[in-house]
CSV table of C-alpha atoms in Angstrom, one decimal:
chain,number,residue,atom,x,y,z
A,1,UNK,CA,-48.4,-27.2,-41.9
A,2,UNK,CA,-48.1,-26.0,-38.3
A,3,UNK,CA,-46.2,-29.2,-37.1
A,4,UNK,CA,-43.5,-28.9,-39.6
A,5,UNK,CA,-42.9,-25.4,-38.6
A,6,UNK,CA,-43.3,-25.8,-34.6
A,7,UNK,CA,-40.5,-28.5,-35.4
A,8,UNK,CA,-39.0,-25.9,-37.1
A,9,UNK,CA,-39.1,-23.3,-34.0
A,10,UNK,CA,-37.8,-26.1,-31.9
A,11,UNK,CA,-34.8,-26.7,-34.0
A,12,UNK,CA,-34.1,-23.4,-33.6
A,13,UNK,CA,-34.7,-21.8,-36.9
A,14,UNK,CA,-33.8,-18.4,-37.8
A,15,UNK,CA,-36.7,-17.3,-40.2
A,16,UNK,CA,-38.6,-18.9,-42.9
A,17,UNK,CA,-39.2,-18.4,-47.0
A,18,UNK,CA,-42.5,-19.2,-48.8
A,19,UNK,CA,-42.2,-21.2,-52.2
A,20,UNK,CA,-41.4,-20.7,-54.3
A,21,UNK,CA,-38.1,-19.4,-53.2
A,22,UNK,CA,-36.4,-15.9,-54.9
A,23,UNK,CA,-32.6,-15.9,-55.2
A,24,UNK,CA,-32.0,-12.4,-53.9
A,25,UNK,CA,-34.1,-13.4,-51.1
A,26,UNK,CA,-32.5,-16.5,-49.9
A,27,UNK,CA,-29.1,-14.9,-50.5
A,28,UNK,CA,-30.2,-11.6,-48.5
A,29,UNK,CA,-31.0,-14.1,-45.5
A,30,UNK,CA,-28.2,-16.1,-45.5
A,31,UNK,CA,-26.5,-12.9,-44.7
A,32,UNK,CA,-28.3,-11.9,-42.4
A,33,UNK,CA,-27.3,-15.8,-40.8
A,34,UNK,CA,-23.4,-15.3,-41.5
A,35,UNK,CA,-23.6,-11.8,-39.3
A,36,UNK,CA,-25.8,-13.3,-36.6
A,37,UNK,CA,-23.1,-16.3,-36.2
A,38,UNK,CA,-20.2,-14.3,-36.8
A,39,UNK,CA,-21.7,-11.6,-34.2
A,40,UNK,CA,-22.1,-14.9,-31.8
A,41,UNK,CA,-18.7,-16.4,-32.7
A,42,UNK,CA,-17.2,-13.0,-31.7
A,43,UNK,CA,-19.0,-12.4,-28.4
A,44,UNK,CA,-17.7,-15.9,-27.5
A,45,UNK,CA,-13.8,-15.4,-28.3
A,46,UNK,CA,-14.5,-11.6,-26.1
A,47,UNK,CA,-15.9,-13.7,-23.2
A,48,UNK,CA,-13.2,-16.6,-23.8
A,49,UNK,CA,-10.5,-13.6,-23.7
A,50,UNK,CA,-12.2,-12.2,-20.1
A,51,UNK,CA,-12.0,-15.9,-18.7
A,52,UNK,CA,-8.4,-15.9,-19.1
A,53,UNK,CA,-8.1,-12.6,-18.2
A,54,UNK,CA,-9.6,-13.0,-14.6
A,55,UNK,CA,-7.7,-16.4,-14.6
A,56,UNK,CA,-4.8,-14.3,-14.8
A,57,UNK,CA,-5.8,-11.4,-12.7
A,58,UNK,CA,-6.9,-13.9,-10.0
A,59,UNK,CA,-4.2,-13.9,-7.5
A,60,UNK,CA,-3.9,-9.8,-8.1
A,61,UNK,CA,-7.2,-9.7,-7.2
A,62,UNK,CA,-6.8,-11.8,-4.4
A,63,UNK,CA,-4.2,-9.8,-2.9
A,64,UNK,CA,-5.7,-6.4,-3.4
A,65,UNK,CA,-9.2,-8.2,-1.2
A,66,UNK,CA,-6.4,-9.6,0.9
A,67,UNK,CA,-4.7,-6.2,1.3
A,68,UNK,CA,-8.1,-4.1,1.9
A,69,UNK,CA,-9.4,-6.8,4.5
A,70,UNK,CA,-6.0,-6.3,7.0
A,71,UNK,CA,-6.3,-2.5,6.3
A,72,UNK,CA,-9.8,-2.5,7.3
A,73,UNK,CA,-10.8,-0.8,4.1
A,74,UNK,CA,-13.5,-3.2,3.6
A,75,UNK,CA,-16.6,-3.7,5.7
A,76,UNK,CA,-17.1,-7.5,6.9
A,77,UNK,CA,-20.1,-8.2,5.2
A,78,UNK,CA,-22.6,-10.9,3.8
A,79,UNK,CA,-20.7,-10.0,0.3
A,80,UNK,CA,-17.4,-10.1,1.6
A,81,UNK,CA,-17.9,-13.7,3.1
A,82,UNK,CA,-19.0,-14.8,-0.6
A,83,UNK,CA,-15.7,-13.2,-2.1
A,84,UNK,CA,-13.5,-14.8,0.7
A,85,UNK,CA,-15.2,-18.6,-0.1
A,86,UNK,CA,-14.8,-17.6,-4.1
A,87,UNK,CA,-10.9,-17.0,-3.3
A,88,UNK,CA,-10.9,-20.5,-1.8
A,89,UNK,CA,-9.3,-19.2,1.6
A,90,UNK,CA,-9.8,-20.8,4.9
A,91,UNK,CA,-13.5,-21.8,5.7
A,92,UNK,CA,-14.5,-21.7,8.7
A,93,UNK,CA,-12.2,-18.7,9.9
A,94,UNK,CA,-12.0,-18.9,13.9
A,95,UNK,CA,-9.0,-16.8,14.7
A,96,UNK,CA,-6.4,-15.0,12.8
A,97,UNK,CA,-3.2,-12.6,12.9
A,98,UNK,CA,-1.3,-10.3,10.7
A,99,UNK,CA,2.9,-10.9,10.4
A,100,UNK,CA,4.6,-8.5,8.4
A,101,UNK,CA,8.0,-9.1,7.1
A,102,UNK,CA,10.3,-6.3,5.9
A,103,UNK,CA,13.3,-7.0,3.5
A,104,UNK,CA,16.3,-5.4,5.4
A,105,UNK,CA,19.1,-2.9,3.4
A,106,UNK,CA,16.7,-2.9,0.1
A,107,UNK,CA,17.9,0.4,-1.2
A,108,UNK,CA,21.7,-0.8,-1.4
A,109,UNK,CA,20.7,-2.6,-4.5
A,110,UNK,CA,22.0,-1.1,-8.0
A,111,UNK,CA,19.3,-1.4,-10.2
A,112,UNK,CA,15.4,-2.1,-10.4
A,113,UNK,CA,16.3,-5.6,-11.5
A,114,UNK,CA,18.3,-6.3,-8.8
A,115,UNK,CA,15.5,-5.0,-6.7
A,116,UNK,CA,12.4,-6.9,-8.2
A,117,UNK,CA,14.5,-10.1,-8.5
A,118,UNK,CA,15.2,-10.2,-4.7
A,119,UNK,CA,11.4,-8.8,-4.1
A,120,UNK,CA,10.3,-11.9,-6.6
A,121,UNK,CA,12.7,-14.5,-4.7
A,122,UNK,CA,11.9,-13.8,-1.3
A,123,UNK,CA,8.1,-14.1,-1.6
A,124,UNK,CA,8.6,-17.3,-3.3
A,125,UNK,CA,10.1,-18.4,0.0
A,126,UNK,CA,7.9,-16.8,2.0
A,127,UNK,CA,4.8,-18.5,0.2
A,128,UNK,CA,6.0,-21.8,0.1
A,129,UNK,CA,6.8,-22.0,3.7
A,130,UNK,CA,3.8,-20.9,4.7
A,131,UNK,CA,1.6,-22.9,2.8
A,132,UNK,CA,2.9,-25.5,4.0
A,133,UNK,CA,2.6,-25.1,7.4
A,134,UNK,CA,-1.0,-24.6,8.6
A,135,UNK,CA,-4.0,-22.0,6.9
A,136,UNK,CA,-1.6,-19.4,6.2
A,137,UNK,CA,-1.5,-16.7,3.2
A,138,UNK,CA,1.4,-14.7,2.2
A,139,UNK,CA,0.7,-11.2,-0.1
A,140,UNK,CA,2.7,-8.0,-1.2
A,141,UNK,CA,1.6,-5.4,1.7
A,142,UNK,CA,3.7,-2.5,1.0
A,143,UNK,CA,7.0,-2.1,-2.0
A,144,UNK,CA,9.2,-3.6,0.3
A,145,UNK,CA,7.0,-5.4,3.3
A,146,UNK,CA,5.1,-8.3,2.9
A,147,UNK,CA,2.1,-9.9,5.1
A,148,UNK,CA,1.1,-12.9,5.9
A,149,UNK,CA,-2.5,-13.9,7.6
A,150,UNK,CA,-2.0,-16.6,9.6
A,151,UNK,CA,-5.5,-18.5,10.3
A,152,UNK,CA,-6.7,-20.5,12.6
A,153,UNK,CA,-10.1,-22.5,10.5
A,154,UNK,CA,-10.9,-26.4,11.0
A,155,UNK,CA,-8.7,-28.6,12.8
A,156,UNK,CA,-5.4,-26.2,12.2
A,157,UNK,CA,-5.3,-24.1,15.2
A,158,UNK,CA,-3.3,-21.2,15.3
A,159,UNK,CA,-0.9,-19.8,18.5
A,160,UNK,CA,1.6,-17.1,19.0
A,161,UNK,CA,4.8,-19.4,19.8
A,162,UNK,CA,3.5,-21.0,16.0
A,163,UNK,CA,4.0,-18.0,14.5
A,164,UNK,CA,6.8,-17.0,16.0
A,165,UNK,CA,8.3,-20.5,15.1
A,166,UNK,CA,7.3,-19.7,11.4
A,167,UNK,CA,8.6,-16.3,11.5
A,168,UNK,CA,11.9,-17.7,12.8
A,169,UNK,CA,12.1,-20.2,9.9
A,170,UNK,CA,11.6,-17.7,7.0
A,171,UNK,CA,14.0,-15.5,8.1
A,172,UNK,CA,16.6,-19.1,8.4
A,173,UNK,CA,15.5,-19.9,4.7
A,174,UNK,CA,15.9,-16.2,3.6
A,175,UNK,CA,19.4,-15.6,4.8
A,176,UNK,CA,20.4,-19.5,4.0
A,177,UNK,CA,19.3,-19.6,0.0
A,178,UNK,CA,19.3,-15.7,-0.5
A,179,UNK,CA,22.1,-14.6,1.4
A,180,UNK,CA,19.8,-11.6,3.1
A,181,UNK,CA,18.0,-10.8,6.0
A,182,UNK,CA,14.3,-9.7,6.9
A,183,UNK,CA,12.9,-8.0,9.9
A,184,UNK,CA,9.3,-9.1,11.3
A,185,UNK,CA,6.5,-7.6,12.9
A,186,UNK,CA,3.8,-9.6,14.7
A,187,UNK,CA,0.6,-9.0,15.7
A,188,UNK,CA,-2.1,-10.4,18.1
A,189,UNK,CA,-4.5,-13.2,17.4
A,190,UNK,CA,-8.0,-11.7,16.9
A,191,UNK,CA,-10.7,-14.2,16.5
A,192,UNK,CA,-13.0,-12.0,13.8
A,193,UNK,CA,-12.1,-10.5,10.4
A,194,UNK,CA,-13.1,-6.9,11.3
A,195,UNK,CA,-10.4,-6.6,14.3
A,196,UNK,CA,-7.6,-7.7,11.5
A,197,UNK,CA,-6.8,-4.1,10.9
A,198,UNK,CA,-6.0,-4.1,14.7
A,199,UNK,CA,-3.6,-6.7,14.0
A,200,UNK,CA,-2.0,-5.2,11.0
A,201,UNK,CA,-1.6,-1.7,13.3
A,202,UNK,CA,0.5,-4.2,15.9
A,203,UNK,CA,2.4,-5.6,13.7
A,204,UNK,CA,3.9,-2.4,11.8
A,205,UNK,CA,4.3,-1.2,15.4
A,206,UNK,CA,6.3,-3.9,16.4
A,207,UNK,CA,8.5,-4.0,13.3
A,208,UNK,CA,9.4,0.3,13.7
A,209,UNK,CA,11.3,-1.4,16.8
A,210,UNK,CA,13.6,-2.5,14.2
A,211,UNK,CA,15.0,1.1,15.0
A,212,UNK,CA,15.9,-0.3,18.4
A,213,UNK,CA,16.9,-4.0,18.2
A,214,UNK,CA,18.2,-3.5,14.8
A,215,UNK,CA,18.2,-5.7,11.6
A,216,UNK,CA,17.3,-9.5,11.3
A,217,UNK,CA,15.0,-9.2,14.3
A,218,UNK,CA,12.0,-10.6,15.2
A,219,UNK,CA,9.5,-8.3,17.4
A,220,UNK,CA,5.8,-9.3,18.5
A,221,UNK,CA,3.9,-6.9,19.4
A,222,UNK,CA,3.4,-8.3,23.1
A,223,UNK,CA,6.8,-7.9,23.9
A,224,UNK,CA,6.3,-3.6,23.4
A,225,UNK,CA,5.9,-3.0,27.1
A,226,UNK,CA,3.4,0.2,26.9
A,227,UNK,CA,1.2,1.9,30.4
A,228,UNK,CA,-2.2,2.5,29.8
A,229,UNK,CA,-1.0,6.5,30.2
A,230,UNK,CA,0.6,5.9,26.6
A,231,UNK,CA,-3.0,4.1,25.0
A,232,UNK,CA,-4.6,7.2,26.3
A,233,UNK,CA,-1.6,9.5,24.8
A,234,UNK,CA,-3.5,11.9,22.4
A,235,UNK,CA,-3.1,11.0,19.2
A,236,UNK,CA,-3.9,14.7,17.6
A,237,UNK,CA,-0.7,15.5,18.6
A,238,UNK,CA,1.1,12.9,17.4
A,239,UNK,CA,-1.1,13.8,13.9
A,240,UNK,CA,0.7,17.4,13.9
A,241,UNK,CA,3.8,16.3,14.3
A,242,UNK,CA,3.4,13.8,11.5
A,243,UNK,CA,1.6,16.2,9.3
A,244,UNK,CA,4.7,18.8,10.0
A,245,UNK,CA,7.3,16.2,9.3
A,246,UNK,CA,6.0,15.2,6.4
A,247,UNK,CA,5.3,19.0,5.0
A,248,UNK,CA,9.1,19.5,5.6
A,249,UNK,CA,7.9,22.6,8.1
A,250,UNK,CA,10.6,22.5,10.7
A,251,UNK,CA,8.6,25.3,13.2
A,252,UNK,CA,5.5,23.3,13.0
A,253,UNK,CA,7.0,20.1,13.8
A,254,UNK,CA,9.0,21.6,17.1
A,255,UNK,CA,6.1,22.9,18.4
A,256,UNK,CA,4.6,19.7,17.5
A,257,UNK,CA,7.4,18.0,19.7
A,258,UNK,CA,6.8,20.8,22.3
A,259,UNK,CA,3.1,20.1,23.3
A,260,UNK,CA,3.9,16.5,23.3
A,261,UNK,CA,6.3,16.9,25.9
A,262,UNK,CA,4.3,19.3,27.7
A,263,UNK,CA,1.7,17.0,28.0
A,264,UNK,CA,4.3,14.0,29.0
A,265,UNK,CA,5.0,16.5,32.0
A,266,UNK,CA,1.9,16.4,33.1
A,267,UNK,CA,1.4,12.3,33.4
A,268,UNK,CA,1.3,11.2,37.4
A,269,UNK,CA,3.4,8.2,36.5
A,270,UNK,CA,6.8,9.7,35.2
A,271,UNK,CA,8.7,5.7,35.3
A,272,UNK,CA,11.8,5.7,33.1
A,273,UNK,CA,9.6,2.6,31.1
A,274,UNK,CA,6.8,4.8,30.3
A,275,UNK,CA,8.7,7.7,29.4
A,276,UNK,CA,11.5,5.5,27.3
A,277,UNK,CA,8.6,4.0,25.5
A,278,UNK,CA,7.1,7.1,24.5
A,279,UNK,CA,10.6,8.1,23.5
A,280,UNK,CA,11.2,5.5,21.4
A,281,UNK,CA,7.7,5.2,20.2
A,282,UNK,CA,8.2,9.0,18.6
A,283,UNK,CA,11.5,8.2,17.5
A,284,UNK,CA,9.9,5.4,15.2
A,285,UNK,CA,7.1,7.8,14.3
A,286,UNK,CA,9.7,10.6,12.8
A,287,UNK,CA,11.5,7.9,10.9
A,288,UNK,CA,8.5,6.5,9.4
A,289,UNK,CA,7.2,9.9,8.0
A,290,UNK,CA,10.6,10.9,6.4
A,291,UNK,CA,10.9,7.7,4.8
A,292,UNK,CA,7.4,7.4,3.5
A,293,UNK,CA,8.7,10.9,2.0
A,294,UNK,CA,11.2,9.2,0.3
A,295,UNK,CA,14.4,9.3,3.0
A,296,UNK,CA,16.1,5.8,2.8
A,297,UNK,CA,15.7,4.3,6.2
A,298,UNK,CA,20.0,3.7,6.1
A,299,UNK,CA,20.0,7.7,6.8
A,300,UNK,CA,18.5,7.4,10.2
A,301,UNK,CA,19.5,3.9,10.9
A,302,UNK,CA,23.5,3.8,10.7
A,303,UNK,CA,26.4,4.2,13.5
A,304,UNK,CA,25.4,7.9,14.5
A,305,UNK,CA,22.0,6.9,16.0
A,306,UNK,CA,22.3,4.2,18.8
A,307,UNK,CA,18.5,4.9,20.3
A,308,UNK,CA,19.0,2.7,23.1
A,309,UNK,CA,22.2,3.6,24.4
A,310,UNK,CA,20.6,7.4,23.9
A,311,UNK,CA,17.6,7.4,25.6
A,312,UNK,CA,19.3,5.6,28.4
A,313,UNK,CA,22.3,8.7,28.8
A,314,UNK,CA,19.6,11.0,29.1
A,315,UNK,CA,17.9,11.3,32.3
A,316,UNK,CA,15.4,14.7,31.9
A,317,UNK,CA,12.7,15.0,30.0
A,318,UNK,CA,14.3,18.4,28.1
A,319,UNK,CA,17.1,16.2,27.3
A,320,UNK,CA,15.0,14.2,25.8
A,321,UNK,CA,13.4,16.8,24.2
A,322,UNK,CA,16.6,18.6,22.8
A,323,UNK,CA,17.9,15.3,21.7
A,324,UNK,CA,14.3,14.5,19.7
A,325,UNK,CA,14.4,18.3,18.4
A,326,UNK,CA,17.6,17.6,16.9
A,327,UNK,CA,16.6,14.4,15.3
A,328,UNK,CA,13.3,16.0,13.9
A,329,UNK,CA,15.6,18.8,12.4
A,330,UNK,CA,17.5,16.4,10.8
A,331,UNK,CA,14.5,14.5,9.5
A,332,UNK,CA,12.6,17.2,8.1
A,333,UNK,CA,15.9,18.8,6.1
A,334,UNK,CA,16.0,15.8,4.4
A,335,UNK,CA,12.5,15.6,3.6
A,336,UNK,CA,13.0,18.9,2.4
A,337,UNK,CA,15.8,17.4,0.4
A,338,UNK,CA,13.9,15.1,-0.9
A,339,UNK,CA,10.6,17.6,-1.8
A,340,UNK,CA,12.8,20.1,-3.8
A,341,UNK,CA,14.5,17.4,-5.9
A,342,UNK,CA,11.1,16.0,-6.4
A,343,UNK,CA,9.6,19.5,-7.2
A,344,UNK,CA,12.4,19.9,-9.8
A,345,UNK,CA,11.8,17.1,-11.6
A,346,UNK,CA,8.1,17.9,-11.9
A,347,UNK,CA,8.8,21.4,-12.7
A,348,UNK,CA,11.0,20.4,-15.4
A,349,UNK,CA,8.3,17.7,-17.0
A,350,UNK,CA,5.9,20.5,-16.6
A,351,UNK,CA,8.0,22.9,-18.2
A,352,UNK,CA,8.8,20.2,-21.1
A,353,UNK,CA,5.1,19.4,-21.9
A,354,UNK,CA,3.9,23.0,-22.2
A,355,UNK,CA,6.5,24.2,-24.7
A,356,UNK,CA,5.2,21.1,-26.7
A,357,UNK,CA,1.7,21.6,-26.5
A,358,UNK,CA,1.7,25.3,-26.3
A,359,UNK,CA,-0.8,25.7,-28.8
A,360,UNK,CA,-3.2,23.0,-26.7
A,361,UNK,CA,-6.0,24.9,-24.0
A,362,UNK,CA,-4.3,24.0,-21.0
A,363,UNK,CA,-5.9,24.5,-17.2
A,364,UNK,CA,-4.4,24.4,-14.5
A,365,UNK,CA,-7.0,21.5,-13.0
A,366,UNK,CA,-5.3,19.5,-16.6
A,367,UNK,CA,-1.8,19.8,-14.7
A,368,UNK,CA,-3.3,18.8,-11.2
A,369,UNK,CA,-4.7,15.5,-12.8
A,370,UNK,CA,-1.5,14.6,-15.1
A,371,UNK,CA,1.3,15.4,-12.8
A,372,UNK,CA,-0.2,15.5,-9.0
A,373,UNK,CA,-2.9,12.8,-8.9
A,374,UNK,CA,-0.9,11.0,-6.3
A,375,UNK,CA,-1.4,13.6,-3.6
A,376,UNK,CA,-3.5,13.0,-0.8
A,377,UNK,CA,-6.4,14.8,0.1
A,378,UNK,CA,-9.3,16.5,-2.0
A,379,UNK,CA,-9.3,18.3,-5.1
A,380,UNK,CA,-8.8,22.1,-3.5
A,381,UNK,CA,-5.3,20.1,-2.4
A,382,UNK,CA,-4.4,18.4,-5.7
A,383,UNK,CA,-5.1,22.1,-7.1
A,384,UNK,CA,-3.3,24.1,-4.6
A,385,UNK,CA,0.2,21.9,-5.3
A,386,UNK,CA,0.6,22.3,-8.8
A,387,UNK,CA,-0.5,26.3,-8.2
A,388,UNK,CA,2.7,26.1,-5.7
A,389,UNK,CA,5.2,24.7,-8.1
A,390,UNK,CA,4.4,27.3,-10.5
A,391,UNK,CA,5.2,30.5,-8.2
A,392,UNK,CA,8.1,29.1,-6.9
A,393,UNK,CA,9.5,27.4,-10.1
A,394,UNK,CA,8.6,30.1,-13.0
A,395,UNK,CA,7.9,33.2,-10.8
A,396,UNK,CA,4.6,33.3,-11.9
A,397,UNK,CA,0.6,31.8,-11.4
A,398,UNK,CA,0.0,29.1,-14.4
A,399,UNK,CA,-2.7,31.1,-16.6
A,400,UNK,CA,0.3,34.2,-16.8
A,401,UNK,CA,2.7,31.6,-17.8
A,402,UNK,CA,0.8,29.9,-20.7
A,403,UNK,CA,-0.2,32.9,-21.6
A,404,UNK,CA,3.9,33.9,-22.0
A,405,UNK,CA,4.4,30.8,-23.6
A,406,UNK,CA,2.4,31.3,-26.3
């Protein structure tokens, strides 16, 4: 009757037999039961599995949202308001700043252990100081800096004498338990999410003057004395000379260096301050590019460059210039250095996997994507580096060599 089976429907049943009841039948349906609850039991243990998989991707996550706010990657939006809340971080955010701390003399450790033990350690500290001590949030920023967000939200206000008393005790409890030291950069207090980036920008700024005031220090950026001549300084030029550093082109980067001071010539205000800023300011520029290109930052920093003392001898601006010419030399042989052992090593894994998969249809777009997806840039770029290997590693464009090869 229809009662018995709307009772039925409401009980959730999965189909029904008329009597009387064939065995081939029933057994063909309880089948088709087993599969539906075995299809059910398995979509829970996937969806069990992904729970504990975002439970332990959550503070990855974290940091990487973290990570993209400060760099300014990611547009302050409605959305990014609902991720911040679902990370639990402070609520309601008034004002904030960026402090980034760099572990000093990293590369004098002998193995990747030692490395990632110390890395491991440090933030330890790092995060349990400062979540103790107001709205504060420590994450990996870079392999060997990390950042903290200090934030000002309900009743914990933030200032910049706090910070710097926080940045004063991490580096005490560093050196104290770990028997190292840390430089730190410091930012300014911004009072909305979006001008975080500008923050982040100060404090790597501020920590380059590591250069200067050496190791263990603690800079903020307010205490960078800069003219409005140098925030007006045209940053194209400084882009060239990056870009030429960083290509290892030695021509490029002197004329680079050349316009720069041509145009430092032309400035009304010629003060020593202003023009030792811009000095030093270029100095940490240079050393920045060579060591993003893989220099270790003891070959710049060691008892042959003392900046200071330097840039106080000379009292021209084409000493000035000479002196930087020679320290961009310098910097761009060992990029160099560092470029052709790199291109070795590629050119030999290249080398290695063709003569094992010479049989294989192999393009030359296949080597861009296996051995140069790191480069920066579009695809035209990615192509054009592994087309440069081959000519100057095998004498020969890429389609000519696999075609020898085979």
């Amino acid at each position: 009757e229809f009662e018995y089976a709307q009772q039925a429907l409401n009980l959730g049943s999965f189909c029904y037999l008329l009597k009387p009841v064939q065995e081939d039948e029933l057994k063909k349906k309880l089948l088709e039961i087993k599969a539906v609850f075995e299809k059910r039991q398995e979509r829970e243990t996937k969806l069990e599995a992904l729970r504990n998989q975002i439970q332990d991707d959550f503070p990855i996550v974290k940091d990487k949202f973290l990570y993209d706010i400060i760099l300014g990657t990611t547009a302050i939006t409605a959305k990014t308001m609902q991720k911040w809340d679902y990370f639990h971080l402070p609520q309601p955010l008034k004002r904030a700043c960026v402090m980034l701390l760099e572990i000093d003399n990293l590369a004098d450790k002998n193995s990747v252990e030692e490395v990632l033990l110390l890395k491991f350690a440090v933030r330890n500290i790092v995060q349990e100081v400062v979540s103790q001590m107001g709205n504060n949030i420590a994450f990996p920023y870079t392999q060997d800096r990390l950042a903290v967000l200090c934030c000002e939200a309900g009743d914990k206000q933030i200032s910049l004498r706090g910070i710097k008393e926080l940045a004063d005790k991490l580096g005490y409890l560093i050196k104290k338990h770990l028997k190292r030291t840390v430089s730190i950069g410091i930012g300014q207090i911004y009072d909305s999410l979006e001008l975080l980036r500008q923050s982040s920008c100060e404090a790597e700024l501020a920590l380059g003057y590591k250069l200067i005031y050496g190791e263990n220090s603690m800079i903020a950026f307010d205490q960078i004395p800069h003219s409005e001549e140098e925030d007006n300084f045209p940053a194209e030029l400084e882009r060239e000379l990056i870009l030429a550093v960083e290509l290892g082109d030695a021509e490029s980067a002197y004329t680079a260096l050349h316009k720069i001071f041509t145009c430092l010539s032309c400035w009304k205000s010629k003060s020593p301050q202003v023009i030792y800023n811009m000095f030093l300011n270029l100095v940490i520029v240079v050393t920045r590019c060579a060591t993003a290109c893989g220099v270790p930052n003891w070959k710049f920093i060691d008892e042959k460059h003392s900046f200071l003392q330097d840039a106080l001898a000379l009292d021209t601006l084409q000493k000035l210039e000479n002196y930087l010419t020679s320290f961009v030399q310098e910097a761009v042989e060992q990029v160099q250095e560092q470029r052709t052992k790199k291109s070795k090593t590629v050119l030999d894994q290249i080398k290695d996997y063709m003569e094992k998969h010479y049989q294989e249809d192999i393009s030359l777009d296949f080597f861009a994507k296996k051995f140069f997806s790191g480069c920066k840039g579009d695809r035209r770029f990615s192509l054009l580096r592994p087309g440069l290997y081959f000519r100057r590693g095998f004498g020969t464009i890429a389609t000519e060599f696999e075609k020898m090869r085979q």
